[in-house]
CSV table of C-alpha atoms and ligand atoms in Angstrom, one decimal:
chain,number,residue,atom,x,y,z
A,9,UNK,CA,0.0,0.0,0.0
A,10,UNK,CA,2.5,2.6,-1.1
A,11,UNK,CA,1.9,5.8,-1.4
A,12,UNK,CA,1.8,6.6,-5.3
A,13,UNK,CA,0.8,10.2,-5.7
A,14,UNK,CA,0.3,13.1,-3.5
A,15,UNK,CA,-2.6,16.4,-4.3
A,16,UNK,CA,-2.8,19.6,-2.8
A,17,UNK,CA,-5.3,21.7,-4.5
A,18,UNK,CA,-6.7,25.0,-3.8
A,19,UNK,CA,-10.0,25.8,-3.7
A,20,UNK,CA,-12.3,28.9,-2.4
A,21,UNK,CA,-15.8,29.5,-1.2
A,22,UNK,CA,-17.4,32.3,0.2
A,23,UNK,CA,-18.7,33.4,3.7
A,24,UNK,CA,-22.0,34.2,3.8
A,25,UNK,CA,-20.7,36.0,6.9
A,26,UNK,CA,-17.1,36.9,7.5
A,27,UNK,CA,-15.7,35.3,11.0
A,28,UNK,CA,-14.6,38.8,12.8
A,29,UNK,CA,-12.0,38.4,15.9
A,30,UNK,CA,-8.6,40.0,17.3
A,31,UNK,CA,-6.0,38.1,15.7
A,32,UNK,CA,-7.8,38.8,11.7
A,33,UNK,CA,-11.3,37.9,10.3
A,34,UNK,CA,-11.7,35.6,7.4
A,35,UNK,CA,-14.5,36.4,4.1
A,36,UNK,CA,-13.0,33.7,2.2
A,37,UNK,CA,-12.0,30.2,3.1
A,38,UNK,CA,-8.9,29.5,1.1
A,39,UNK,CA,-8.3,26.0,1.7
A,40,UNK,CA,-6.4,23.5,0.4
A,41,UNK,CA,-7.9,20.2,-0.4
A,42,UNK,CA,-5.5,17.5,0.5
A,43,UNK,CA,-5.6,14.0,-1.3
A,44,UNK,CA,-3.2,11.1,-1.1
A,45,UNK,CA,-3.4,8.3,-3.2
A,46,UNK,CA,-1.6,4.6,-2.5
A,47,UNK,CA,-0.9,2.1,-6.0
A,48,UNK,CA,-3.0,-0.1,-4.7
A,49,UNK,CA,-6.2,2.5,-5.6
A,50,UNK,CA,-7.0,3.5,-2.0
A,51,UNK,CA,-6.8,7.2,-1.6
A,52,UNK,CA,-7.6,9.4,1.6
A,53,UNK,CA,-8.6,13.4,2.0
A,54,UNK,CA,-8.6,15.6,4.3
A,55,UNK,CA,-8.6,19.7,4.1
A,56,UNK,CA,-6.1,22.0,5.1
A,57,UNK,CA,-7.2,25.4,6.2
A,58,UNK,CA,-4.7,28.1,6.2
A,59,UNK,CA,-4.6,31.0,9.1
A,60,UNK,CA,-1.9,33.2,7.9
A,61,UNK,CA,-2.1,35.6,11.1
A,62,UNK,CA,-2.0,32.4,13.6
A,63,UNK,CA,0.8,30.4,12.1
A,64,UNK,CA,2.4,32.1,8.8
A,65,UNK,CA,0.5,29.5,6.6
A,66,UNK,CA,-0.8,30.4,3.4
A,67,UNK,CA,-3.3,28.6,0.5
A,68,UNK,CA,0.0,29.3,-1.1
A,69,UNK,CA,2.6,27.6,0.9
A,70,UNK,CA,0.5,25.1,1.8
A,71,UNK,CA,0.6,24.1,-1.9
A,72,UNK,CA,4.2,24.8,-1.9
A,73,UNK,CA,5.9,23.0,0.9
A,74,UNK,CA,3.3,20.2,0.2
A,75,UNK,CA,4.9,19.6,-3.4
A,76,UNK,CA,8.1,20.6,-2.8
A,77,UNK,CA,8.7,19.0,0.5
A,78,UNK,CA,6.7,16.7,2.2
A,79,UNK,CA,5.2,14.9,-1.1
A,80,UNK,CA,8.8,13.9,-2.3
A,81,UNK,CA,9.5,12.3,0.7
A,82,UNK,CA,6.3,9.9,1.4
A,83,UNK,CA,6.4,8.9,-2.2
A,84,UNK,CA,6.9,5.4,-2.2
A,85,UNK,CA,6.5,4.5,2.1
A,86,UNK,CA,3.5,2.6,2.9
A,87,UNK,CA,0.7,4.7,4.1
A,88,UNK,CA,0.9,2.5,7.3
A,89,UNK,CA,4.5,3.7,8.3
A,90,UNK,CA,2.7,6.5,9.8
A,91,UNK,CA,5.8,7.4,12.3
A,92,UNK,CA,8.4,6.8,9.7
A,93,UNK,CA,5.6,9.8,7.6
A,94,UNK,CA,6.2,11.9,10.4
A,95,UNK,CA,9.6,11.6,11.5
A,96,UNK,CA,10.4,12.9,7.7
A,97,UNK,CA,7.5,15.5,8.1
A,98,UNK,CA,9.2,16.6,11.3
A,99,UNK,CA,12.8,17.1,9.9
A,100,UNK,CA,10.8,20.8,8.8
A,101,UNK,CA,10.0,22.8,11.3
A,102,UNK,CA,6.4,24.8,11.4
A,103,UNK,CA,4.0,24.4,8.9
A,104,UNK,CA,1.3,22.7,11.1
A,105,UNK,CA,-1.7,22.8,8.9
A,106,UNK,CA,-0.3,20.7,5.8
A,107,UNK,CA,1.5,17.8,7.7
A,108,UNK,CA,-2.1,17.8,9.9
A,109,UNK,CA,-3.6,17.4,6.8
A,110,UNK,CA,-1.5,14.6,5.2
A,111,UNK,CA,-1.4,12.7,8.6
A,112,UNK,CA,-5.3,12.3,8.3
A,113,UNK,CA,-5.3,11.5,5.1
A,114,UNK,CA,-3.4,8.6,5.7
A,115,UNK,CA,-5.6,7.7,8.6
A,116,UNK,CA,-8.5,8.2,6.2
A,117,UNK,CA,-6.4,5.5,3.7
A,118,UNK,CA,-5.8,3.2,7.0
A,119,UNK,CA,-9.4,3.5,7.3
A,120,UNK,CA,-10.8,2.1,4.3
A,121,UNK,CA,-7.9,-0.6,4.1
A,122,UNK,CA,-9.3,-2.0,7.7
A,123,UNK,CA,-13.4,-1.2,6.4
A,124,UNK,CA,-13.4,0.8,9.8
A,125,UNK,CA,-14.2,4.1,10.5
A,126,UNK,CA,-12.0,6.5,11.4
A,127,UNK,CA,-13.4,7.1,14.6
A,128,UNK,CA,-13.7,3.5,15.6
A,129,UNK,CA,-9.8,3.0,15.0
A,130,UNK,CA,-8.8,6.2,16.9
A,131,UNK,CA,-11.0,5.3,19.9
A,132,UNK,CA,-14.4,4.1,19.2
A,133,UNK,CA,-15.7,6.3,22.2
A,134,UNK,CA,-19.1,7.4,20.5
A,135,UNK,CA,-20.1,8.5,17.0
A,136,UNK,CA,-21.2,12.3,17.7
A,137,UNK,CA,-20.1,15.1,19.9
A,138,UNK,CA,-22.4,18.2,21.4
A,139,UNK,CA,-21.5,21.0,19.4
A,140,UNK,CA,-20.2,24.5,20.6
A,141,UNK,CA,-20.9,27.8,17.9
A,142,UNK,CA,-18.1,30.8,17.8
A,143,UNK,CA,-19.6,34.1,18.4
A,144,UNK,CA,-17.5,36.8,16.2
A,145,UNK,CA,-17.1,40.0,16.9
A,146,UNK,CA,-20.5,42.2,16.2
A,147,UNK,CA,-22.5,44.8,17.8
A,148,UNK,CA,-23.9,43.4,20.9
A,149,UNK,CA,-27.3,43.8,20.1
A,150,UNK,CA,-26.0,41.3,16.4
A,151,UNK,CA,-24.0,39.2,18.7
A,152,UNK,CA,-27.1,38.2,20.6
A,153,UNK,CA,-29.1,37.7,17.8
A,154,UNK,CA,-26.3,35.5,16.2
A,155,UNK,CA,-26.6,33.2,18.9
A,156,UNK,CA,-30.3,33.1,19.7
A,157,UNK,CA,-30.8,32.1,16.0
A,158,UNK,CA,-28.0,29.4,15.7
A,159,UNK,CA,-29.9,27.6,19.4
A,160,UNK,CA,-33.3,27.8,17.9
A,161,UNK,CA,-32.1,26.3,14.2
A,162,UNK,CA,-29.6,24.2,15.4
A,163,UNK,CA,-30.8,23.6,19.3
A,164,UNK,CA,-27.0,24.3,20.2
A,165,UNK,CA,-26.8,25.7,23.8
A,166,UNK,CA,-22.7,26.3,24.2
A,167,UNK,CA,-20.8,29.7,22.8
A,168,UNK,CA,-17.5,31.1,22.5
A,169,UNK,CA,-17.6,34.8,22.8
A,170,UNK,CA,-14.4,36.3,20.6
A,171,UNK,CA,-13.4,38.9,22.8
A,172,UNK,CA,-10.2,41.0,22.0
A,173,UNK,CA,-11.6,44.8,21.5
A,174,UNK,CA,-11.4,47.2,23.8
A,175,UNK,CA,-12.0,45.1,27.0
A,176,UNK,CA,-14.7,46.7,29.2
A,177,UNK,CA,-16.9,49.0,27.2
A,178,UNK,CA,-17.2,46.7,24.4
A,179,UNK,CA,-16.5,42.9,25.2
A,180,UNK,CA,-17.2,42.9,28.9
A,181,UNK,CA,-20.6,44.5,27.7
A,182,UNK,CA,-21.5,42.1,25.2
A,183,UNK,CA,-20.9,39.2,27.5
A,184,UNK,CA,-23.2,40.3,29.9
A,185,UNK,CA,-25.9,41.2,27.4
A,186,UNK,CA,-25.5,37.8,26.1
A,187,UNK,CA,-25.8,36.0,29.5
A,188,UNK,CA,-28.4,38.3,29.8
A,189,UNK,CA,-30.5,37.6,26.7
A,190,UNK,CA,-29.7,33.8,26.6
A,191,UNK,CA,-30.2,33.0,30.1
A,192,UNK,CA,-28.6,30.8,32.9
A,193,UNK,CA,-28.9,27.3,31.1
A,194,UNK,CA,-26.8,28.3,28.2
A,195,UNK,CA,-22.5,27.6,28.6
A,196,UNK,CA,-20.8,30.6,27.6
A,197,UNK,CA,-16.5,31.0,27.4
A,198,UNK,CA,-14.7,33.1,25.7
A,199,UNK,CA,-11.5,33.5,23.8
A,200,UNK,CA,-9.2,36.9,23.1
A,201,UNK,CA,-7.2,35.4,20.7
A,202,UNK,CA,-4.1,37.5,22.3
A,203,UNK,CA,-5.7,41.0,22.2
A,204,UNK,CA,-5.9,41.9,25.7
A,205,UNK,CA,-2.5,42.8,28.2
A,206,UNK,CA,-2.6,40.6,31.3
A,207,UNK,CA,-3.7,42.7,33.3
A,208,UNK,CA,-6.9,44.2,31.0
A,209,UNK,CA,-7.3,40.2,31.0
A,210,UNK,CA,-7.5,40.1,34.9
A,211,UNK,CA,-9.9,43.0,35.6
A,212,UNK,CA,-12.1,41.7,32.6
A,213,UNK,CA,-12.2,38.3,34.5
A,214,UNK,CA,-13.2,40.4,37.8
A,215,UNK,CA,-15.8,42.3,36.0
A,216,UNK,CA,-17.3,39.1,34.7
A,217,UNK,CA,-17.3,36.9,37.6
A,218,UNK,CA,-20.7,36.6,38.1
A,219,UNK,CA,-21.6,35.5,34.6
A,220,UNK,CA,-20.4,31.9,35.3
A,221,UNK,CA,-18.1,31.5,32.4
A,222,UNK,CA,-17.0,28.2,32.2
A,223,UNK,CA,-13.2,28.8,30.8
A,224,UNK,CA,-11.4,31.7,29.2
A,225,UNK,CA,-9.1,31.1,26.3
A,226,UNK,CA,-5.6,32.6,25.1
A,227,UNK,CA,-6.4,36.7,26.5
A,228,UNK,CA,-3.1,37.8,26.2
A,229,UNK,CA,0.1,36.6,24.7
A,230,UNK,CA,1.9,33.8,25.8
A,231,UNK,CA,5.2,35.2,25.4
A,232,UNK,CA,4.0,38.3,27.8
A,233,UNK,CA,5.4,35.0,29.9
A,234,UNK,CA,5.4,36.3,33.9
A,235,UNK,CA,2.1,38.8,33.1
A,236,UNK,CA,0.5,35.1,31.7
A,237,UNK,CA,1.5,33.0,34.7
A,238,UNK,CA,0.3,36.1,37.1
A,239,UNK,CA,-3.2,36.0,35.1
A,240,UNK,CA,-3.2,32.5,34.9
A,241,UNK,CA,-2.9,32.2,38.3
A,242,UNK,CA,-5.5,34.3,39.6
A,243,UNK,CA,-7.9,33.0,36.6
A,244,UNK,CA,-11.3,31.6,37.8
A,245,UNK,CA,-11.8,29.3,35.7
A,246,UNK,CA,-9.5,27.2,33.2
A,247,UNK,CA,-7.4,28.8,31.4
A,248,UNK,CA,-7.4,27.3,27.4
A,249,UNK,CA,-4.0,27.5,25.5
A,250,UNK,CA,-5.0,27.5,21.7
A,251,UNK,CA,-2.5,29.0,19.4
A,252,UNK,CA,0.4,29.3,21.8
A,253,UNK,CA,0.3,25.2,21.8
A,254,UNK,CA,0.5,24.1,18.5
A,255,UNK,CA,2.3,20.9,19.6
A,256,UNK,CA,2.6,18.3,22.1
A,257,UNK,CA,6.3,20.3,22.9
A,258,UNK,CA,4.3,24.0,23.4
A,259,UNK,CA,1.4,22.0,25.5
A,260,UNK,CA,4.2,20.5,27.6
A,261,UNK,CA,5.7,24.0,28.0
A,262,UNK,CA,2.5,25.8,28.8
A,263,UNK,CA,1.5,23.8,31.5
A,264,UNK,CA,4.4,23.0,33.2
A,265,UNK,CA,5.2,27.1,32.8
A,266,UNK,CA,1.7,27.7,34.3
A,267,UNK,CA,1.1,29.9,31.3
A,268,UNK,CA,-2.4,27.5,30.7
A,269,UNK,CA,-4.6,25.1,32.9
A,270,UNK,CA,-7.0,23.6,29.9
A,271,UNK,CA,-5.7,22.8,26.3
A,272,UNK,CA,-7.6,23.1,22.4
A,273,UNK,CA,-7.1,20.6,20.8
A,274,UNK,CA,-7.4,21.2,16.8
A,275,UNK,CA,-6.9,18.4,14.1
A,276,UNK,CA,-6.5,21.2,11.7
A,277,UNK,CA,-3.2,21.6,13.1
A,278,UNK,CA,-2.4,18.3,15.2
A,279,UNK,CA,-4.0,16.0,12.8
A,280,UNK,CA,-5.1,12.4,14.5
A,281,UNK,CA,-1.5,11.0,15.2
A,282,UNK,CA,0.2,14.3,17.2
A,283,UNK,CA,-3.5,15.3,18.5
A,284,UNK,CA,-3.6,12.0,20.1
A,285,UNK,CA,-0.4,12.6,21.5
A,286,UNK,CA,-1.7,16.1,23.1
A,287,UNK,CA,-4.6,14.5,24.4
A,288,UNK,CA,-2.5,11.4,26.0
A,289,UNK,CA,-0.7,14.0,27.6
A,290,UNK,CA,-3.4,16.1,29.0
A,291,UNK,CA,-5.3,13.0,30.2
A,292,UNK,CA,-1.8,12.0,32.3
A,293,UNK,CA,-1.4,15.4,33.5
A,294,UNK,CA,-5.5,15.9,34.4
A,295,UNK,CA,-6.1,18.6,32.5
A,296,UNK,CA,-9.4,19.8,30.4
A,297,UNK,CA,-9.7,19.5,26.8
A,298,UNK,CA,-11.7,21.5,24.2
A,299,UNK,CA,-12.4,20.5,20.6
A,300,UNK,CA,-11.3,24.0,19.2
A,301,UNK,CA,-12.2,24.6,15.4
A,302,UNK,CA,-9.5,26.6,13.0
A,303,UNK,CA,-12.1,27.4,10.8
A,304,UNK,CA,-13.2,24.8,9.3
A,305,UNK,CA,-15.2,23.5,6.4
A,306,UNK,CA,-17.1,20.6,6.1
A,307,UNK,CA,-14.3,18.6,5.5
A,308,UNK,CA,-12.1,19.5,8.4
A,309,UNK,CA,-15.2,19.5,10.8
A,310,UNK,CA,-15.4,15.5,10.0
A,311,UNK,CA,-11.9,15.6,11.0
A,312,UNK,CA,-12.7,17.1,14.8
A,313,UNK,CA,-15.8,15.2,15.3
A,314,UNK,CA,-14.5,11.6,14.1
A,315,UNK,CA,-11.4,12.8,16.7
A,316,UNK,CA,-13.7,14.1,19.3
A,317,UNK,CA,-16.4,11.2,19.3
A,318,UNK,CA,-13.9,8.8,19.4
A,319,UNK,CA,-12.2,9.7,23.0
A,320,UNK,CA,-13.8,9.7,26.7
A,321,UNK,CA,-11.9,13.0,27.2
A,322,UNK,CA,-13.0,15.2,24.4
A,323,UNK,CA,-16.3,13.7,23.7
A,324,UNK,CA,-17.3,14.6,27.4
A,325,UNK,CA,-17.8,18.7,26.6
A,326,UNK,CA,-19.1,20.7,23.7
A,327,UNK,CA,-16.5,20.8,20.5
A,328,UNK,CA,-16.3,24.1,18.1
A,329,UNK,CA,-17.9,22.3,14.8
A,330,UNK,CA,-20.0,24.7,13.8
A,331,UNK,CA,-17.8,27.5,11.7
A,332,UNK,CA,-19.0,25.7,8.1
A,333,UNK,CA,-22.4,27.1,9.2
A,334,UNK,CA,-21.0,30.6,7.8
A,335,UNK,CA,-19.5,29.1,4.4
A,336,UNK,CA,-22.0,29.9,1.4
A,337,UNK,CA,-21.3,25.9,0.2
A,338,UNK,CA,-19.0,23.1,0.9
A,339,UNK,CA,-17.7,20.4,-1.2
A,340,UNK,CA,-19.3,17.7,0.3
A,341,UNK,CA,-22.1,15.1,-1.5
A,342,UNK,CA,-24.2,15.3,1.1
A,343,UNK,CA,-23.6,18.5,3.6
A,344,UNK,CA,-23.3,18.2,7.2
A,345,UNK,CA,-26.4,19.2,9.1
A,346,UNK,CA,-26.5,19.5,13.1
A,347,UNK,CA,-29.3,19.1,14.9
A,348,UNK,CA,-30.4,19.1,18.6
A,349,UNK,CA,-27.0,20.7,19.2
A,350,UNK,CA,-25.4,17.4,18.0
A,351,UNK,CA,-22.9,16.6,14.9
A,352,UNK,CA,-22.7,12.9,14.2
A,353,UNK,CA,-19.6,11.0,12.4
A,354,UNK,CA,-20.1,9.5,8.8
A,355,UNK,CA,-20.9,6.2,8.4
A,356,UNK,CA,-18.7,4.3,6.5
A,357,UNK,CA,-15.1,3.4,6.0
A,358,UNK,CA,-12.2,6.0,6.6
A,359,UNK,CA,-13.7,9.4,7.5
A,360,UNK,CA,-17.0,8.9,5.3
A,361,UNK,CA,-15.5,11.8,3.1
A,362,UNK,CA,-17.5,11.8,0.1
A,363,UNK,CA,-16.8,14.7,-2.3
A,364,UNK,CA,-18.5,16.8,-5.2
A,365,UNK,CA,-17.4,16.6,-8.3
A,366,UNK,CA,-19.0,19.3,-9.3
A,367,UNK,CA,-18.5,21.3,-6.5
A,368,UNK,CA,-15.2,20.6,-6.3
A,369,UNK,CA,-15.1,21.7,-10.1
A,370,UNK,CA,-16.5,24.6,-9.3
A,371,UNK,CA,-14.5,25.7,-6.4
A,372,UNK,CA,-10.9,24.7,-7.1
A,373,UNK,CA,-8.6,27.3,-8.3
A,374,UNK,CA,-6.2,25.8,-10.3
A,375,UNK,CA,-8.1,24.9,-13.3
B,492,MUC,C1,-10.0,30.2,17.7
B,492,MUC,O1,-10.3,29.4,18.5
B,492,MUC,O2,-9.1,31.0,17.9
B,492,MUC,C2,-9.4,31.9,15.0
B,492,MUC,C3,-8.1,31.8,14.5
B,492,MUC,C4,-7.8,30.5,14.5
B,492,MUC,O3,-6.7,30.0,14.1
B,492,MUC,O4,-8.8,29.7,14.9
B,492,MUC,C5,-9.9,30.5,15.2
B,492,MUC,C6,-10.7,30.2,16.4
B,493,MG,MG1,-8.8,30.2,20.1
């Protein structure tokens, strides 16, 4: 089961509503679909979505280090020497988002070979997860609104507030109308992606104490390293490292630094194989996990929830699947639909990944 050929091709599909938060916003998704193929006719896919403010990566050199780099070097291993894939993979530094995406492609390959799913090899915990919706940066009074519509359509009842602005007129504010408007029985957390200072961070966390947030997410920047550990410290609730662990090496250092107390996990970025690891490590260590999303499409959602479903440990809260909700179309046959606040796995071998041809015709950018 060699791998024979290797595709990276861009493709691009249109918000219906542009994802607004402190680190960027995104109007486009620019992704990259990823496609291996073994010469025995097996081939897996997964999508790589690029976040150019979070880790440098572009549709662009995606597609570049992809056929350049990495595809040169699996050509020709098995697609079950998964560790000898990633110890070439790891001889390049960075680029987290395409060796995520070749990793579970192979697992989607080692998927259909065995006629199991995904999910069932990786753990077999469950076959859905409840589903937690991003709120972007709005208006309160659109914020709100945002949210009340996406629980009644999709009965989901756990948000993440971006937060990031100016700290107390405007996000402070629009936590509390939300808590306000949704009521008690509704999870809310929130996540700065880096745009407060520690201490901004802290009285924000004062000033919301009594809207029982149930974890806050990357305020301020990691490498502010002693105004982190002084925020993390005083933080009343678990602190979620997102993009300042990227890898099981970051997670190790953020913990042990005291710089985070809960880690998001994204397959986006980890993929199955070094996600696992992360997880492995949290579970040791007893520390909280979140399914975080990196902006998915429907493709990469599949991805989290055949990952999330399939372990005791990140099946047991909410996981972020819901950005594809924003996309104007996918590329998928049949398009993912949640329900009761619930997205289910795919039946069927490897990751159930079924794609468009038509769609796919329409959307990729290289023909
Ligand atoms: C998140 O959790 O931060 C925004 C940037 C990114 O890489 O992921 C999103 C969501
Ligand atoms: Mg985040």
């Amino acid at each position: 089961m060699k791998i024979a050929k290797v595709e990276a091709i861009p493709f691009a599909i249109p918000y219906r509503k542009p994802l607004k938060f402190a680190s960027g916003e995104v109007h486009t998704a620019n992704h990259v679909l990823v496609r291996v193929h073994t010469d025995e006719g097996l081939s897996g896919i997964a999508e790589a979505p690029p976040r150019p403010y979070t880790y440098g990566e572009t549709q662009e050199s995606i597609i570049a280090v992809i056929d350049k780099i990495f595809a040169p070097q699996l050509l020709g291993l098995s697609a079950l020497e998964r560790e000898a894939v990633h110890e070439r993979l790891d001889r390049t530094i960075g680029n987290p988002t395409a060796k995520a995406a070749l990793d579970m492609a192979l697992w989607d390959i080692l998927g259909h070979a065995a006629g199991m799913p995904v999910c069932g090899l990786l753990g077999g915990y469950g076959d859905r997860m409840r589903v937690s919706h991003m709120v972007g940066f709005a208006p309160a009074d659109l914020m709100v609104a945002e949210a009340q519509r996406i629980r009644e359509v999709h009965g989901i009842t756990v948000f993440k507030v971006k937060v990031g602005r100016q700290p107390y007129t405007e996000d402070v504010a629009a936590c509390r109308v939300l808590r306000e408007a949704l009521g008690p029985n509704v999870e809310l957390y929130i996540d700065g992606n880096r745009g407060w200072s520690a201490s901004e961070a802290a009285r924000a966390l004062r000033e919301m104490a009594d809207l029982g947030l149930t974890f806050a997410e990357e305020l301020c920047p990691a490498d502010d390293v002693l105004g982190r550990r002084w925020l993390v410290a005083q933080s009343p609730v678990p602190f979620i490292a997102d993009e300042s662990a990227t890898r099981p090496a970051e997670v190790t250092r953020e913990l042990l630094g005291g710089s985070a107390t809960a880690i998001s996990i994204k397959t986006a970025r980890t993929g199955f194989t070094a996600s696992q690891r992360v997880l492995h490590q949290c579970e040791g260590l007893g520390v909280e996990v979140v399914m975080g999303n990196q902006i998915d499409g429907q493709i990469g959602t599949l991805c989290s929830v055949a990952f999330g479903a399939a372990h005791r440990s990140t099946a047991r809260r909410a996981g972020e699947l819901s950005n594809f909700l924003d996309m104007a179309d996918d590329l998928l046959t049949e398009p993912l639909v949640i329900e009761d606040g619930t997205l289910r796995i795919r039946e069927g071998t490897g990751l159930g990944i079924d794609i468009d041809p038509d769609k796919l015709a329409r959307y990729r950018q290289d023909t």
